[in-house]
Amino acid sequence: MKPSLHGQEIASAELPLAVISAALSKAEMLAALAGRLQAARLPQSVVVDLRQWQSDPMLCCARIQATLGPVALAVRSSRHGEDAPGGGNAGRYCSVIGVPASGMSTAIAAVFASYERPVAHDQVLLQPCIAPVSLALVAANRAPGDGAPYDAISRARGPSSSAITDGTVAAETLYVAHDSSAPVNALTARVLRLLREIEGLIGERPFELELALSGRTLWLLQLRLLTPLQAFSRQRVHRIRARAEAVRVRLRRQRDGQPPLLGLMPDWNPAELLGEHPRPLALDVFNRLIAHGTWWQARVALGYRRPRQDDLIVAVAGRPYVDVQASFESLLPSSLDASTAARVSARWANALRQQPALHDRVETSIALTCAEFDAVERLRVHAVAPADRKRMCAALGPLTQVMLDPQRIAARCAQLEGLARQQWASPITPVAAGQALCRLRLEVALPFAQAARIDFVLAALLQSAARVGAMEMHQLAALRGSARSSAGELIDALTAGDHAAMRERQQTLRPGTFEIAIPALSDWSATIARSTPARMAALPVVLTDAQRSALNRLLRAQSFHLDADSLTALVPVAARAREVGKLALSRGISSVLTGLIAWGARHGLDREMLGWLDLGSLIRSADKSSQESILRAQRAALRHAEDASLRMPALLCADESLSVVRCAENCPSFIGNAPASGAVHRVTRHCTPQSLPPGAVVAIESADPGFDWIFTRAPAALITAFGGPHSHMALRCGELGIAAALGLGLSRFRRFSQASFARIDPLRGALDLAEPMP
């Protein structure tokens, strides 16, 4: 049974180069490449078409075993048009890996059955399983998504050759610009040679390869032609890359030659709140409220150190990167001497460079911001010298004691409760909008930032108690979940049929809080439909006598003026303060954006156009013709589109070239205590509640408080590209008992968001693409 082309047996060497570019089946595509490649090998394969199978399945199985031998098999779908550009069937049909000879017939029948309405020339491809596999790889000659001029190589360690395509393993992705001359390792160079070899056969059409490394042999398992995307000028992308490189050069000069370290998530989670590449107005509003000073001023008021830089965010090619060094400086006690502070923050920065996947969980894995009960061990792990460990612990104790003041926490919560109920008048001009943001920063953002810091410190302290055995992690989750949140209150209102309370909550919700183009829920024509049961009842958390005694000993050792019961009683109060502060800030932002929308309508600028102009531009053009603003917005949109062609890492380290971009493996944060599964539904900023079916596994790139409506649709689980263990969605899922895998990274998230069905097991830390059980 040789590979066939439209039913005719044909030797691979007879296939003309022009045919190789056609939309062949998976088996025919591999047959077309056989004998023509130097950089990789193709496994021996057998093809069975439906006519042969229906005629004599036993004879087919006998021939397969005679050809391939008694080995474990990969039984793959190979339907005509399955991988054709624009076909949309990639991954739709069944493939079964690791099939023993005894299961061959069942596996072949299952693959044919997945074709729904198979025809006589439909095929199944059988190959010996490659073993042992040390790396699974997927390589493409264009950047996925937009076709930018990069070679993209994803790699995952482990025994499965399909680890990347089925999304079960975190993968590192390397983007190599087509004009790059930067050095790469031997395996990467070999994959690049393979991409160029295949381009020599089929032309520079976009395609994707599935590969496996076994020993020194690189095996090509599949070639998939991709839909042609927009054309890019390599010269233009080179110029955009040079523009981004210039930002780092400028930062280095400002810091006496010290290489900058920048990240999308280490502090205030800008990628989660704004998206990876926000528009100018959204980034400007965030900067005015948080990143131009609020972030460190709130910390200084609590006893932390004043950083050397005022600004938290550095925009690189439109991406909101956090200045990691400034962030670390602001998380050190003010009483710490300057030389010790410099050494400790340098150790933390070095730890992050060595483990870039921790960029979205810096404070739980690297930085130490309070007197945790295992503080000495945490500092030792990152090679902080013994003398510096002693100074840090001495400085963190009084700092933590100040933040554990019950009266301070209760007063802050009461203050923010009042602010959350406050009505904000919508400004009528851009100048008034700027003034409103200034007031919102002082009255809401600052106290909210302090409340968020205290909440985090309490969580970190009790997590350390769990690590040393004084309590359980699930008890901390239950304590935090007992605080009322806006999502919980919205669900309560739905359950009770309280339409006034529903309207109240809808007024404060704007998916993409800072993005003006997205309407508030109150602007939508339909209200949220009830589709969820009442939220889980909060169960009281009771410490055992042993836990209470152990926690009291830890508190006395730190000279804290609290006992175990008083400490745990603070947790829901601090969590509530953070929640209502977030609600108050969201409401104020929404009122400012509503006012700008009304002003724009009077001046010929719609929501979309306003989003391309920062507030300074709107103020300067308030008395000028709208045409000038429109032209400026169009130029900003064009630049944003150009910048989007750049591949940028989540953590931008030192002097790494942007012509070879390494996106590290992400370690997702798993939330929940029970497995969950369901059909995957992708949610974007433009989705409405009515478009999300109840019970779905929700895949959303990033989510802020404006997406709390998701939980009114009773989701089975949640998957995000961005978000750490203390992100907004982590708190929501913990409160409502919803399984989640947060912070997968963009590459792995995109694969899952395109799947039809997913299963999450938080306790095992497992996330699988799987068909529903019968």
PDB file of N, CA and C in Angstrom, residues 679-762:
ATOM      1  N   ALA A 679     -16.869  22.344  26.455  1.00  0.00           N
ATOM      2  CA  ALA A 679     -16.552  22.929  25.154  1.00  0.00           C
ATOM      3  C   ALA A 679     -15.851  24.265  25.362  1.00  0.00           C
ATOM      4  N   VAL A 680     -14.806  24.515  24.576  1.00  0.00           N
ATOM      5  CA  VAL A 680     -14.035  25.747  24.705  1.00  0.00           C
ATOM      6  C   VAL A 680     -14.741  26.865  23.956  1.00  0.00           C
ATOM      7  N   HIS A 681     -14.870  28.009  24.601  1.00  0.00           N
ATOM      8  CA  HIS A 681     -15.474  29.185  23.963  1.00  0.00           C
ATOM      9  C   HIS A 681     -14.545  30.370  24.175  1.00  0.00           C
ATOM     10  N   ARG A 682     -14.081  30.960  23.081  1.00  0.00           N
ATOM     11  CA  ARG A 682     -13.168  32.099  23.161  1.00  0.00           C
ATOM     12  C   ARG A 682     -13.959  33.384  23.434  1.00  0.00           C
ATOM     13  N   VAL A 683     -13.545  34.142  24.435  1.00  0.00           N
ATOM     14  CA  VAL A 683     -14.181  35.409  24.791  1.00  0.00           C
ATOM     15  C   VAL A 683     -13.203  36.540  24.501  1.00  0.00           C
ATOM     16  N   THR A 684     -13.672  37.551  23.795  1.00  0.00           N
ATOM     17  CA  THR A 684     -12.868  38.735  23.521  1.00  0.00           C
ATOM     18  C   THR A 684     -13.541  39.944  24.158  1.00  0.00           C
ATOM     19  N   ARG A 685     -12.930  41.093  24.010  1.00  0.00           N
ATOM     20  CA  ARG A 685     -13.475  42.312  24.602  1.00  0.00           C
ATOM     21  C   ARG A 685     -14.798  42.721  23.970  1.00  0.00           C
ATOM     22  N   HIS A 686     -15.128  42.175  22.818  1.00  0.00           N
ATOM     23  CA  HIS A 686     -16.352  42.565  22.130  1.00  0.00           C
ATOM     24  C   HIS A 686     -17.499  41.582  22.351  1.00  0.00           C
ATOM     25  N   CYS A 687     -17.280  40.523  23.121  1.00  0.00           N
ATOM     26  CA  CYS A 687     -18.338  39.543  23.366  1.00  0.00           C
ATOM     27  C   CYS A 687     -19.368  40.098  24.341  1.00  0.00           C
ATOM     28  N   THR A 688     -20.591  39.650  24.196  1.00  0.00           N
ATOM     29  CA  THR A 688     -21.668  40.000  25.120  1.00  0.00           C
ATOM     30  C   THR A 688     -22.039  38.761  25.940  1.00  0.00           C
ATOM     31  N   PRO A 689     -22.686  38.928  27.087  1.00  0.00           N
ATOM     32  CA  PRO A 689     -23.086  37.757  27.873  1.00  0.00           C
ATOM     33  C   PRO A 689     -23.937  36.766  27.091  1.00  0.00           C
ATOM     34  N   GLN A 690     -24.797  37.286  26.214  1.00  0.00           N
ATOM     35  CA  GLN A 690     -25.679  36.387  25.467  1.00  0.00           C
ATOM     36  C   GLN A 690     -24.911  35.492  24.495  1.00  0.00           C
ATOM     37  N   SER A 691     -23.672  35.887  24.119  1.00  0.00           N
ATOM     38  CA  SER A 691     -22.902  35.096  23.148  1.00  0.00           C
ATOM     39  C   SER A 691     -22.134  33.963  23.809  1.00  0.00           C
ATOM     40  N   LEU A 692     -22.091  33.924  25.137  1.00  0.00           N
ATOM     41  CA  LEU A 692     -21.341  32.888  25.847  1.00  0.00           C
ATOM     42  C   LEU A 692     -22.301  31.832  26.374  1.00  0.00           C
ATOM     43  N   PRO A 693     -22.207  30.611  25.861  1.00  0.00           N
ATOM     44  CA  PRO A 693     -23.119  29.564  26.353  1.00  0.00           C
ATOM     45  C   PRO A 693     -22.765  29.164  27.775  1.00  0.00           C
ATOM     46  N   PRO A 694     -23.765  28.884  28.600  1.00  0.00           N
ATOM     47  CA  PRO A 694     -23.483  28.421  29.970  1.00  0.00           C
ATOM     48  C   PRO A 694     -22.693  27.118  29.950  1.00  0.00           C
ATOM     49  N   GLY A 695     -21.839  26.947  30.950  1.00  0.00           N
ATOM     50  CA  GLY A 695     -21.113  25.697  31.102  1.00  0.00           C
ATOM     51  C   GLY A 695     -19.893  25.547  30.224  1.00  0.00           C
ATOM     52  N   ALA A 696     -19.439  26.617  29.595  1.00  0.00           N
ATOM     53  CA  ALA A 696     -18.286  26.525  28.697  1.00  0.00           C
ATOM     54  C   ALA A 696     -16.975  26.611  29.471  1.00  0.00           C
ATOM     55  N   VAL A 697     -15.912  26.089  28.856  1.00  0.00           N
ATOM     56  CA  VAL A 697     -14.562  26.395  29.303  1.00  0.00           C
ATOM     57  C   VAL A 697     -14.186  27.704  28.605  1.00  0.00           C
ATOM     58  N   VAL A 698     -14.102  28.764  29.374  1.00  0.00           N
ATOM     59  CA  VAL A 698     -13.897  30.101  28.809  1.00  0.00           C
ATOM     60  C   VAL A 698     -12.411  30.331  28.592  1.00  0.00           C
ATOM     61  N   ALA A 699     -12.049  30.661  27.358  1.00  0.00           N
ATOM     62  CA  ALA A 699     -10.669  31.012  27.018  1.00  0.00           C
ATOM     63  C   ALA A 699     -10.628  32.508  26.740  1.00  0.00           C
ATOM     64  N   ILE A 700      -9.917  33.250  27.571  1.00  0.00           N
ATOM     65  CA  ILE A 700      -9.830  34.700  27.416  1.00  0.00           C
ATOM     66  C   ILE A 700      -8.383  35.107  27.642  1.00  0.00           C
ATOM     67  N   GLU A 701      -7.843  35.913  26.734  1.00  0.00           N
ATOM     68  CA  GLU A 701      -6.413  36.243  26.784  1.00  0.00           C
ATOM     69  C   GLU A 701      -6.043  36.896  28.111  1.00  0.00           C
ATOM     70  N   SER A 702      -6.789  37.899  28.514  1.00  0.00           N
ATOM     71  CA  SER A 702      -6.593  38.548  29.808  1.00  0.00           C
ATOM     72  C   SER A 702      -7.933  39.124  30.228  1.00  0.00           C
ATOM     73  N   ALA A 703      -8.102  39.325  31.526  1.00  0.00           N
ATOM     74  CA  ALA A 703      -9.415  39.771  31.995  1.00  0.00           C
ATOM     75  C   ALA A 703      -9.266  40.664  33.208  1.00  0.00           C
ATOM     76  N   ASP A 704     -10.047  41.735  33.218  1.00  0.00           N
ATOM     77  CA  ASP A 704     -10.055  42.682  34.323  1.00  0.00           C
ATOM     78  C   ASP A 704     -11.438  42.663  34.966  1.00  0.00           C
ATOM     79  N   PRO A 705     -11.717  43.532  35.937  1.00  0.00           N
ATOM     80  CA  PRO A 705     -13.031  43.484  36.598  1.00  0.00           C
ATOM     81  C   PRO A 705     -14.215  43.624  35.654  1.00  0.00           C
ATOM     82  N   GLY A 706     -14.014  44.260  34.502  1.00  0.00           N
ATOM     83  CA  GLY A 706     -15.121  44.414  33.569  1.00  0.00           C
ATOM     84  C   GLY A 706     -15.627  43.108  32.993  1.00  0.00           C
ATOM     85  N   PHE A 707     -14.884  42.028  33.195  1.00  0.00           N
ATOM     86  CA  PHE A 707     -15.317  40.724  32.685  1.00  0.00           C
ATOM     87  C   PHE A 707     -15.966  39.862  33.762  1.00  0.00           C
ATOM     88  N   ASP A 708     -16.339  40.462  34.873  1.00  0.00           N
ATOM     89  CA  ASP A 708     -16.997  39.671  35.911  1.00  0.00           C
ATOM     90  C   ASP A 708     -18.305  39.051  35.429  1.00  0.00           C
ATOM     91  N   TRP A 709     -18.877  39.606  34.355  1.00  0.00           N
ATOM     92  CA  TRP A 709     -20.120  39.029  33.832  1.00  0.00           C
ATOM     93  C   TRP A 709     -19.923  37.580  33.372  1.00  0.00           C
ATOM     94  N   ILE A 710     -18.680  37.186  33.074  1.00  0.00           N
ATOM     95  CA  ILE A 710     -18.419  35.798  32.666  1.00  0.00           C
ATOM     96  C   ILE A 710     -18.994  34.823  33.681  1.00  0.00           C
ATOM     97  N   PHE A 711     -18.895  35.184  34.961  1.00  0.00           N
ATOM     98  CA  PHE A 711     -19.288  34.246  36.006  1.00  0.00           C
ATOM     99  C   PHE A 711     -20.804  34.140  36.156  1.00  0.00           C
ATOM    100  N   THR A 712     -21.545  35.030  35.519  1.00  0.00           N
ATOM    101  CA  THR A 712     -22.997  34.879  35.510  1.00  0.00           C
ATOM    102  C   THR A 712     -23.434  33.820  34.505  1.00  0.00           C
ATOM    103  N   ARG A 713     -22.493  33.334  33.686  1.00  0.00           N
ATOM    104  CA  ARG A 713     -22.818  32.308  32.688  1.00  0.00           C
ATOM    105  C   ARG A 713     -22.400  30.912  33.144  1.00  0.00           C
ATOM    106  N   ALA A 714     -22.153  30.768  34.451  1.00  0.00           N
ATOM    107  CA  ALA A 714     -21.818  29.462  35.042  1.00  0.00           C
ATOM    108  C   ALA A 714     -20.746  28.730  34.242  1.00  0.00           C
ATOM    109  N   PRO A 715     -19.577  29.340  34.055  1.00  0.00           N
ATOM    110  CA  PRO A 715     -18.543  28.654  33.275  1.00  0.00           C
ATOM    111  C   PRO A 715     -18.047  27.397  33.975  1.00  0.00           C
ATOM    112  N   ALA A 716     -17.681  26.401  33.174  1.00  0.00           N
ATOM    113  CA  ALA A 716     -17.113  25.192  33.757  1.00  0.00           C
ATOM    114  C   ALA A 716     -15.706  25.446  34.250  1.00  0.00           C
ATOM    115  N   ALA A 717     -14.954  26.276  33.520  1.00  0.00           N
ATOM    116  CA  ALA A 717     -13.565  26.540  33.870  1.00  0.00           C
ATOM    117  C   ALA A 717     -13.095  27.759  33.087  1.00  0.00           C
ATOM    118  N   LEU A 718     -11.897  28.219  33.423  1.00  0.00           N
ATOM    119  CA  LEU A 718     -11.348  29.423  32.806  1.00  0.00           C
ATOM    120  C   LEU A 718      -9.897  29.167  32.406  1.00  0.00           C
ATOM    121  N   ILE A 719      -9.529  29.657  31.218  1.00  0.00           N
ATOM    122  CA  ILE A 719      -8.160  29.561  30.711  1.00  0.00           C
ATOM    123  C   ILE A 719      -7.741  30.956  30.263  1.00  0.00           C
ATOM    124  N   THR A 720      -6.551  31.418  30.687  1.00  0.00           N
ATOM    125  CA  THR A 720      -6.066  32.725  30.246  1.00  0.00           C
ATOM    126  C   THR A 720      -4.618  32.626  29.786  1.00  0.00           C
ATOM    127  N   ALA A 721      -4.219  33.597  28.954  1.00  0.00           N
ATOM    128  CA  ALA A 721      -2.807  33.699  28.551  1.00  0.00           C
ATOM    129  C   ALA A 721      -1.996  34.403  29.618  1.00  0.00           C
ATOM    130  N   PHE A 722      -2.603  35.426  30.243  1.00  0.00           N
ATOM    131  CA  PHE A 722      -1.911  36.221  31.254  1.00  0.00           C
ATOM    132  C   PHE A 722      -2.656  36.131  32.580  1.00  0.00           C
ATOM    133  N   GLY A 723      -1.887  36.187  33.665  1.00  0.00           N
ATOM    134  CA  GLY A 723      -2.510  36.185  34.984  1.00  0.00           C
ATOM    135  C   GLY A 723      -1.799  35.240  35.924  1.00  0.00           C
ATOM    136  N   GLY A 724      -1.428  35.728  37.088  1.00  0.00           N
ATOM    137  CA  GLY A 724      -0.720  34.925  38.063  1.00  0.00           C
ATOM    138  C   GLY A 724      -1.619  34.455  39.187  1.00  0.00           C
ATOM    139  N   PRO A 725      -1.024  33.906  40.242  1.00  0.00           N
ATOM    140  CA  PRO A 725      -1.827  33.340  41.344  1.00  0.00           C
ATOM    141  C   PRO A 725      -2.582  34.378  42.151  1.00  0.00           C
ATOM    142  N   HIS A 726      -2.236  35.665  42.011  1.00  0.00           N
ATOM    143  CA  HIS A 726      -2.963  36.716  42.732  1.00  0.00           C
ATOM    144  C   HIS A 726      -3.663  37.671  41.765  1.00  0.00           C
ATOM    145  N   SER A 727      -3.857  37.234  40.540  1.00  0.00           N
ATOM    146  CA  SER A 727      -4.523  38.083  39.555  1.00  0.00           C
ATOM    147  C   SER A 727      -6.011  38.194  39.870  1.00  0.00           C
ATOM    148  N   HIS A 728      -6.661  39.117  39.193  1.00  0.00           N
ATOM    149  CA  HIS A 728      -8.089  39.335  39.410  1.00  0.00           C
ATOM    150  C   HIS A 728      -8.875  38.042  39.200  1.00  0.00           C
ATOM    151  N   MET A 729      -8.598  37.340  38.100  1.00  0.00           N
ATOM    152  CA  MET A 729      -9.358  36.132  37.799  1.00  0.00           C
ATOM    153  C   MET A 729      -9.009  34.981  38.745  1.00  0.00           C
ATOM    154  N   ALA A 730      -7.808  34.968  39.291  1.00  0.00           N
ATOM    155  CA  ALA A 730      -7.465  33.947  40.281  1.00  0.00           C
ATOM    156  C   ALA A 730      -8.340  34.106  41.523  1.00  0.00           C
ATOM    157  N   LEU A 731      -8.517  35.348  41.957  1.00  0.00           N
ATOM    158  CA  LEU A 731      -9.354  35.608  43.123  1.00  0.00           C
ATOM    159  C   LEU A 731     -10.811  35.257  42.838  1.00  0.00           C
ATOM    160  N   ARG A 732     -11.291  35.614  41.639  1.00  0.00           N
ATOM    161  CA  ARG A 732     -12.680  35.320  41.293  1.00  0.00           C
ATOM    162  C   ARG A 732     -12.930  33.812  41.279  1.00  0.00           C
ATOM    163  N   CYS A 733     -12.050  33.076  40.604  1.00  0.00           N
ATOM    164  CA  CYS A 733     -12.258  31.634  40.492  1.00  0.00           C
ATOM    165  C   CYS A 733     -12.155  30.957  41.854  1.00  0.00           C
ATOM    166  N   GLY A 734     -11.230  31.449  42.689  1.00  0.00           N
ATOM    167  CA  GLY A 734     -11.127  30.890  44.030  1.00  0.00           C
ATOM    168  C   GLY A 734     -12.378  31.121  44.842  1.00  0.00           C
ATOM    169  N   GLU A 735     -12.949  32.322  44.717  1.00  0.00           N
ATOM    170  CA  GLU A 735     -14.160  32.658  45.466  1.00  0.00           C
ATOM    171  C   GLU A 735     -15.344  31.812  45.023  1.00  0.00           C
ATOM    172  N   LEU A 736     -15.473  31.588  43.713  1.00  0.00           N
ATOM    173  CA  LEU A 736     -16.669  30.954  43.174  1.00  0.00           C
ATOM    174  C   LEU A 736     -16.499  29.463  42.932  1.00  0.00           C
ATOM    175  N   GLY A 737     -15.315  28.925  43.262  1.00  0.00           N
ATOM    176  CA  GLY A 737     -15.112  27.489  43.127  1.00  0.00           C
ATOM    177  C   GLY A 737     -15.030  27.023  41.690  1.00  0.00           C
ATOM    178  N   ILE A 738     -14.417  27.818  40.821  1.00  0.00           N
ATOM    179  CA  ILE A 738     -14.318  27.494  39.403  1.00  0.00           C
ATOM    180  C   ILE A 738     -12.879  27.096  39.076  1.00  0.00           C
ATOM    181  N   ALA A 739     -12.718  25.974  38.412  1.00  0.00           N
ATOM    182  CA  ALA A 739     -11.382  25.520  38.027  1.00  0.00           C
ATOM    183  C   ALA A 739     -10.788  26.472  36.995  1.00  0.00           C
ATOM    184  N   ALA A 740      -9.480  26.698  37.078  1.00  0.00           N
ATOM    185  CA  ALA A 740      -8.844  27.626  36.150  1.00  0.00           C
ATOM    186  C   ALA A 740      -7.386  27.251  35.939  1.00  0.00           C
ATOM    187  N   ALA A 741      -6.905  27.558  34.736  1.00  0.00           N
ATOM    188  CA  ALA A 741      -5.475  27.496  34.406  1.00  0.00           C
ATOM    189  C   ALA A 741      -5.126  28.871  33.876  1.00  0.00           C
ATOM    190  N   LEU A 742      -4.407  29.650  34.671  1.00  0.00           N
ATOM    191  CA  LEU A 742      -4.175  31.055  34.367  1.00  0.00           C
ATOM    192  C   LEU A 742      -2.706  31.296  34.023  1.00  0.00           C
ATOM    193  N   GLY A 743      -2.468  32.104  32.988  1.00  0.00           N
ATOM    194  CA  GLY A 743      -1.104  32.449  32.614  1.00  0.00           C
ATOM    195  C   GLY A 743      -0.414  31.378  31.798  1.00  0.00           C
ATOM    196  N   LEU A 744      -1.098  30.863  30.769  1.00  0.00           N
ATOM    197  CA  LEU A 744      -0.497  29.829  29.936  1.00  0.00           C
ATOM    198  C   LEU A 744       0.603  30.379  29.027  1.00  0.00           C
ATOM    199  N   GLY A 745       0.607  31.691  28.798  1.00  0.00           N
ATOM    200  CA  GLY A 745       1.459  32.246  27.754  1.00  0.00           C
ATOM    201  C   GLY A 745       0.693  32.261  26.441  1.00  0.00           C
ATOM    202  N   LEU A 746       1.061  33.181  25.554  1.00  0.00           N
ATOM    203  CA  LEU A 746       0.273  33.380  24.338  1.00  0.00           C
ATOM    204  C   LEU A 746       0.277  32.171  23.410  1.00  0.00           C
ATOM    205  N   SER A 747       1.436  31.540  23.228  1.00  0.00           N
ATOM    206  CA  SER A 747       1.515  30.448  22.259  1.00  0.00           C
ATOM    207  C   SER A 747       0.620  29.277  22.658  1.00  0.00           C
ATOM    208  N   ARG A 748       0.743  28.839  23.901  1.00  0.00           N
ATOM    209  CA  ARG A 748      -0.061  27.707  24.360  1.00  0.00           C
ATOM    210  C   ARG A 748      -1.528  28.092  24.469  1.00  0.00           C
ATOM    211  N   PHE A 749      -1.812  29.327  24.884  1.00  0.00           N
ATOM    212  CA  PHE A 749      -3.193  29.791  24.967  1.00  0.00           C
ATOM    213  C   PHE A 749      -3.871  29.743  23.603  1.00  0.00           C
ATOM    214  N   ARG A 750      -3.162  30.168  22.564  1.00  0.00           N
ATOM    215  CA  ARG A 750      -3.774  30.185  21.226  1.00  0.00           C
ATOM    216  C   ARG A 750      -4.169  28.794  20.779  1.00  0.00           C
ATOM    217  N   ARG A 751      -3.365  27.791  21.116  1.00  0.00           N
ATOM    218  CA  ARG A 751      -3.723  26.426  20.738  1.00  0.00           C
ATOM    219  C   ARG A 751      -4.965  25.967  21.491  1.00  0.00           C
ATOM    220  N   PHE A 752      -5.024  26.256  22.774  1.00  0.00           N
ATOM    221  CA  PHE A 752      -6.183  25.837  23.549  1.00  0.00           C
ATOM    222  C   PHE A 752      -7.433  26.592  23.136  1.00  0.00           C
ATOM    223  N   SER A 753      -7.299  27.874  22.836  1.00  0.00           N
ATOM    224  CA  SER A 753      -8.486  28.656  22.498  1.00  0.00           C
ATOM    225  C   SER A 753      -9.092  28.233  21.169  1.00  0.00           C
ATOM    226  N   GLN A 754      -8.325  27.527  20.341  1.00  0.00           N
ATOM    227  CA  GLN A 754      -8.836  27.032  19.058  1.00  0.00           C
ATOM    228  C   GLN A 754      -9.375  25.612  19.155  1.00  0.00           C
ATOM    229  N   ALA A 755      -9.246  25.006  20.339  1.00  0.00           N
ATOM    230  CA  ALA A 755      -9.711  23.630  20.514  1.00  0.00           C
ATOM    231  C   ALA A 755     -11.221  23.587  20.652  1.00  0.00           C
ATOM    232  N   SER A 756     -11.776  22.393  20.506  1.00  0.00           N
ATOM    233  CA  SER A 756     -13.222  22.248  20.663  1.00  0.00           C
ATOM    234  C   SER A 756     -13.594  21.850  22.089  1.00  0.00           C
ATOM    235  N   PHE A 757     -12.675  21.195  22.791  1.00  0.00           N
ATOM    236  CA  PHE A 757     -13.010  20.667  24.117  1.00  0.00           C
ATOM    237  C   PHE A 757     -11.741  20.637  24.955  1.00  0.00           C
ATOM    238  N   ALA A 758     -11.844  20.978  26.244  1.00  0.00           N
ATOM    239  CA  ALA A 758     -10.677  20.970  27.133  1.00  0.00           C
ATOM    240  C   ALA A 758     -11.063  20.455  28.501  1.00  0.00           C
ATOM    241  N   ARG A 759     -10.079  19.902  29.186  1.00  0.00           N
ATOM    242  CA  ARG A 759     -10.287  19.378  30.538  1.00  0.00           C
ATOM    243  C   ARG A 759      -9.187  19.928  31.441  1.00  0.00           C
ATOM    244  N   ILE A 760      -9.554  20.420  32.624  1.00  0.00           N
ATOM    245  CA  ILE A 760      -8.609  20.969  33.591  1.00  0.00           C
ATOM    246  C   ILE A 760      -8.697  20.157  34.873  1.00  0.00           C
ATOM    247  N   ASP A 761      -7.539  19.742  35.375  1.00  0.00           N
ATOM    248  CA  ASP A 761      -7.485  19.092  36.686  1.00  0.00           C
ATOM    249  C   ASP A 761      -6.536  19.915  37.559  1.00  0.00           C
ATOM    250  N   PRO A 762      -7.060  20.844  38.362  1.00  0.00           N
ATOM    251  CA  PRO A 762      -6.188  21.738  39.126  1.00  0.00           C
ATOM    252  C   PRO A 762      -5.286  21.013  40.119  1.00  0.00           C
TER     253      PRO A 762
END
